[in-house]
Amino acid sequence: MNIENILNKIGETYHPITNECQQELIANSKIVSYKKGEIVVREGQFSKKAYLIVKGCSRAYYLKDGKDISDWFTFENEIMAAIISFFSEEPSPHYVEFIEDSVVLEFSKDTVDCLSKKHHDFERFISKVVTQTMLGLCERLYTIQFNKAEERYKHLLNIYPNITQRIPLTHIASYLGITLETLSRIRNPKKRI
């Protein structure tokens, strides 16, 4: 596993970071493996860690009236964090769970702050990560408010074509704001009565 190659790949997505900055990030991070179903952040906890997904996937979710509602998913070369807690001094309203056995580059908010002060390219990188995350959440909100269930599902498949092979359908349904039964009907239109 070549972390430099992974950082170069994620740099293509967001903003390239110099070799010197990459080496400092690696020196102040650690490679960690998580098992499928492992929860690394719980509602009400403070979390100052972020996870660059090297292999696997994760989700952030919350509980509303005892119901599990997926808020976002991350896959290889994406970053997962309990955003509210990571960027503020507030407890997380979310849980963060690994959906598959995963390998991540784990780093702290202190590392982000230190590298952002020292390296303009890293500051720009983090700014792009946050911007892309916010745009993704805004787009999701828009699709939930204005698109029909089938359009939401098709939009999700455009973004993540193999998501149904990696994420349980119950999580996908909650992410789309629909029931599992509705998702089943959308996926199997020939079985409709």
GROMACS .gro file of C-alpha atoms in nm:
model
  193
    1MET     CA    1   0.000   0.000   0.000
    2ASN     CA    2   0.164   0.322  -0.117
    3ILE     CA    3   0.024   0.615   0.083
    4GLU     CA    4   0.198   0.870  -0.142
    5ASN     CA    5   0.007   0.732  -0.443
    6ILE     CA    6  -0.318   0.754  -0.247
    7LEU     CA    7  -0.245   1.114  -0.146
    8ASN     CA    8  -0.160   1.201  -0.507
    9LYS     CA    9  -0.489   1.046  -0.621
   10ILE     CA   10  -0.693   1.235  -0.362
   11GLY     CA   11  -0.496   1.548  -0.454
   12GLU     CA   12  -0.625   1.512  -0.810
   13THR     CA   13  -0.978   1.516  -0.674
   14TYR     CA   14  -0.937   1.812  -0.439
   15HIS     CA   15  -0.606   1.998  -0.458
   16PRO     CA   16  -0.250   1.865  -0.496
   17ILE     CA   17  -0.025   1.877  -0.191
   18THR     CA   18   0.352   1.892  -0.209
   19ASN     CA   19   0.573   1.596  -0.134
   20GLU     CA   20   0.703   1.770   0.179
   21CYS     CA   21   0.347   1.823   0.306
   22GLN     CA   22   0.257   1.462   0.222
   23GLN     CA   23   0.550   1.337   0.427
   24GLU     CA   24   0.447   1.552   0.725
   25LEU     CA   25   0.088   1.429   0.697
   26ILE     CA   26   0.206   1.067   0.688
   27ALA     CA   27   0.440   1.125   0.985
   28ASN     CA   28   0.149   1.270   1.187
   29SER     CA   29  -0.106   1.007   1.085
   30LYS     CA   30  -0.144   0.635   1.124
   31ILE     CA   31  -0.277   0.352   0.912
   32VAL     CA   32  -0.564   0.184   1.096
   33SER     CA   33  -0.784  -0.111   1.005
   34TYR     CA   34  -1.149  -0.123   1.107
   35LYS     CA   35  -1.387  -0.416   1.091
   36LYS     CA   36  -1.723  -0.412   0.916
   37GLY     CA   37  -1.981  -0.267   1.156
   38GLU     CA   38  -1.725  -0.094   1.377
   39ILE     CA   39  -1.850   0.240   1.508
   40VAL     CA   40  -1.576   0.498   1.568
   41VAL     CA   41  -1.795   0.793   1.669
   42ARG     CA   42  -2.121   0.786   1.860
   43GLU     CA   43  -2.386   1.053   1.898
   44GLY     CA   44  -2.288   1.290   2.178
   45GLN     CA   45  -1.915   1.217   2.155
   46PHE     CA   46  -1.651   1.472   2.073
   47SER     CA   47  -1.440   1.364   1.776
   48LYS     CA   48  -1.126   1.526   1.646
   49LYS     CA   49  -1.027   1.248   1.405
   50ALA     CA   50  -1.069   1.222   1.030
   51TYR     CA   51  -1.032   0.916   0.814
   52LEU     CA   52  -0.900   0.906   0.459
   53ILE     CA   53  -1.049   0.585   0.321
   54VAL     CA   54  -0.774   0.378   0.161
   55LYS     CA   55  -0.987   0.065   0.124
   56GLY     CA   56  -1.350   0.009   0.224
   57CYS     CA   57  -1.637   0.242   0.297
   58SER     CA   58  -1.812   0.415   0.583
   59ARG     CA   59  -2.126   0.605   0.659
   60ALA     CA   60  -2.241   0.880   0.891
   61TYR     CA   61  -2.587   0.837   1.035
   62TYR     CA   62  -2.808   0.960   1.315
   63LEU     CA   63  -3.097   0.821   1.513
   64LYS     CA   64  -3.432   0.996   1.499
   65ASP     CA   65  -3.707   0.853   1.718
   66GLY     CA   66  -3.512   0.526   1.727
   67LYS     CA   67  -3.483   0.513   1.347
   68ASP     CA   68  -3.141   0.483   1.182
   69ILE     CA   69  -3.102   0.745   0.905
   70SER     CA   70  -2.792   0.747   0.683
   71ASP     CA   71  -2.666   1.097   0.612
   72TRP     CA   72  -2.369   1.031   0.384
   73PHE     CA   73  -2.133   0.762   0.261
   74THR     CA   74  -1.761   0.769   0.186
   75PHE     CA   75  -1.557   0.534  -0.029
   76GLU     CA   76  -1.194   0.498  -0.136
   77ASN     CA   77  -1.002   0.826  -0.169
   78GLU     CA   78  -1.265   1.018   0.027
   79ILE     CA   79  -1.250   1.160   0.378
   80MET     CA   80  -1.492   1.077   0.658
   81ALA     CA   81  -1.525   1.273   0.981
   82ALA     CA   82  -1.797   1.364   1.227
   83ILE     CA   83  -1.802   1.705   1.061
   84ILE     CA   84  -1.979   1.910   1.329
   85SER     CA   85  -1.760   1.780   1.609
   86PHE     CA   86  -1.441   1.783   1.399
   87PHE     CA   87  -1.473   2.149   1.304
   88SER     CA   88  -1.632   2.283   1.624
   89GLU     CA   89  -1.625   2.221   1.995
   90GLU     CA   90  -1.963   2.047   1.987
   91PRO     CA   91  -2.057   1.684   2.038
   92SER     CA   92  -2.140   1.490   1.724
   93PRO     CA   93  -2.507   1.442   1.630
   94HIS     CA   94  -2.385   1.157   1.406
   95TYR     CA   95  -2.251   0.808   1.439
   96VAL     CA   96  -1.965   0.708   1.208
   97GLU     CA   97  -1.958   0.341   1.111
   98PHE     CA   98  -1.746   0.134   0.875
   99ILE     CA   99  -1.970  -0.063   0.637
  100GLU     CA  100  -1.692  -0.289   0.510
  101ASP     CA  101  -1.363  -0.403   0.655
  102SER     CA  102  -1.164  -0.086   0.593
  103VAL     CA  103  -0.813   0.054   0.595
  104VAL     CA  104  -0.780   0.425   0.661
  105LEU     CA  105  -0.522   0.696   0.710
  106GLU     CA  106  -0.634   0.843   1.042
  107PHE     CA  107  -0.531   1.196   1.139
  108SER     CA  108  -0.633   1.455   1.396
  109LYS     CA  109  -0.780   1.804   1.383
  110ASP     CA  110  -0.454   1.927   1.541
  111THR     CA  111  -0.264   1.782   1.242
  112VAL     CA  112  -0.504   1.955   1.000
  113ASP     CA  113  -0.462   2.288   1.182
  114CYS     CA  114  -0.082   2.258   1.202
  115LEU     CA  115  -0.037   2.159   0.837
  116SER     CA  116  -0.284   2.425   0.722
  117LYS     CA  117  -0.079   2.695   0.897
  118LYS     CA  118   0.248   2.561   0.763
  119HIS     CA  119   0.150   2.462   0.408
  120HIS     CA  120  -0.074   2.677   0.192
  121ASP     CA  121  -0.137   2.380  -0.040
  122PHE     CA  122  -0.275   2.175   0.250
  123GLU     CA  123  -0.497   2.463   0.360
  124ARG     CA  124  -0.632   2.478   0.004
  125PHE     CA  125  -0.672   2.097   0.002
  126ILE     CA  126  -0.882   2.103   0.322
  127SER     CA  127  -1.083   2.397   0.191
  128LYS     CA  128  -1.167   2.196  -0.123
  129VAL     CA  129  -1.260   1.888   0.085
  130VAL     CA  130  -1.497   2.095   0.300
  131THR     CA  131  -1.643   2.274  -0.004
  132GLN     CA  132  -1.705   1.947  -0.192
  133THR     CA  133  -1.863   1.795   0.119
  134MET     CA  134  -2.095   2.093   0.163
  135LEU     CA  135  -2.188   2.095  -0.206
  136GLY     CA  136  -2.266   1.723  -0.187
  137LEU     CA  137  -2.488   1.774   0.116
  138CYS     CA  138  -2.666   2.067  -0.053
  139GLU     CA  139  -2.720   1.858  -0.366
  140ARG     CA  140  -2.861   1.574  -0.155
  141LEU     CA  141  -3.096   1.813   0.023
  142TYR     CA  142  -3.213   1.952  -0.311
  143THR     CA  143  -3.280   1.606  -0.457
  144ILE     CA  144  -3.474   1.499  -0.148
  145GLN     CA  145  -3.686   1.814  -0.156
  146PHE     CA  146  -3.757   1.834  -0.527
  147ASN     CA  147  -3.708   1.492  -0.690
  148LYS     CA  148  -3.929   1.188  -0.684
  149ALA     CA  149  -3.798   0.872  -0.520
  150GLU     CA  150  -3.701   0.708  -0.850
  151GLU     CA  151  -3.508   1.019  -0.961
  152ARG     CA  152  -3.323   1.025  -0.626
  153TYR     CA  153  -3.221   0.663  -0.670
  154LYS     CA  154  -3.102   0.718  -1.029
  155HIS     CA  155  -2.905   1.023  -0.919
  156LEU     CA  156  -2.734   0.821  -0.646
  157LEU     CA  157  -2.643   0.549  -0.898
  158ASN     CA  158  -2.493   0.815  -1.126
  159ILE     CA  159  -2.263   0.921  -0.843
  160TYR     CA  160  -2.188   0.571  -0.708
  161PRO     CA  161  -2.270   0.311  -0.977
  162ASN     CA  162  -2.186   0.008  -0.758
  163ILE     CA  163  -2.331   0.136  -0.431
  164THR     CA  164  -2.592  -0.140  -0.412
  165GLN     CA  165  -2.314  -0.401  -0.404
  166ARG     CA  166  -2.142  -0.229  -0.112
  167ILE     CA  167  -2.405  -0.060   0.103
  168PRO     CA  168  -2.706  -0.243   0.254
  169LEU     CA  169  -3.033  -0.141   0.089
  170THR     CA  170  -3.179  -0.034   0.426
  171HIS     CA  171  -2.905   0.231   0.452
  172ILE     CA  172  -2.959   0.342   0.091
  173ALA     CA  173  -3.335   0.374   0.148
  174SER     CA  174  -3.287   0.586   0.460
  175TYR     CA  175  -3.031   0.802   0.277
  176LEU     CA  176  -3.285   0.861  -0.001
  177GLY     CA  177  -3.561   0.937   0.248
  178ILE     CA  178  -3.777   0.646   0.137
  179THR     CA  179  -3.888   0.313   0.278
  180LEU     CA  180  -3.714  -0.013   0.193
  181GLU     CA  181  -4.036  -0.126   0.023
  182THR     CA  182  -4.036   0.181  -0.203
  183LEU     CA  183  -3.672   0.119  -0.291
  184SER     CA  184  -3.752  -0.243  -0.375
  185ARG     CA  185  -4.035  -0.132  -0.609
  186ILE     CA  186  -3.803   0.118  -0.780
  187ARG     CA  187  -3.533  -0.146  -0.828
  188ASN     CA  188  -3.777  -0.413  -0.952
  189PRO     CA  189  -4.047  -0.233  -1.154
  190LYS     CA  190  -4.161  -0.559  -1.318
  191LYS     CA  191  -4.272  -0.695  -0.981
  192ARG     CA  192  -4.524  -0.415  -0.931
  193ILE     CA  193  -4.885  -0.523  -0.909
   0.00000   0.00000   0.00000
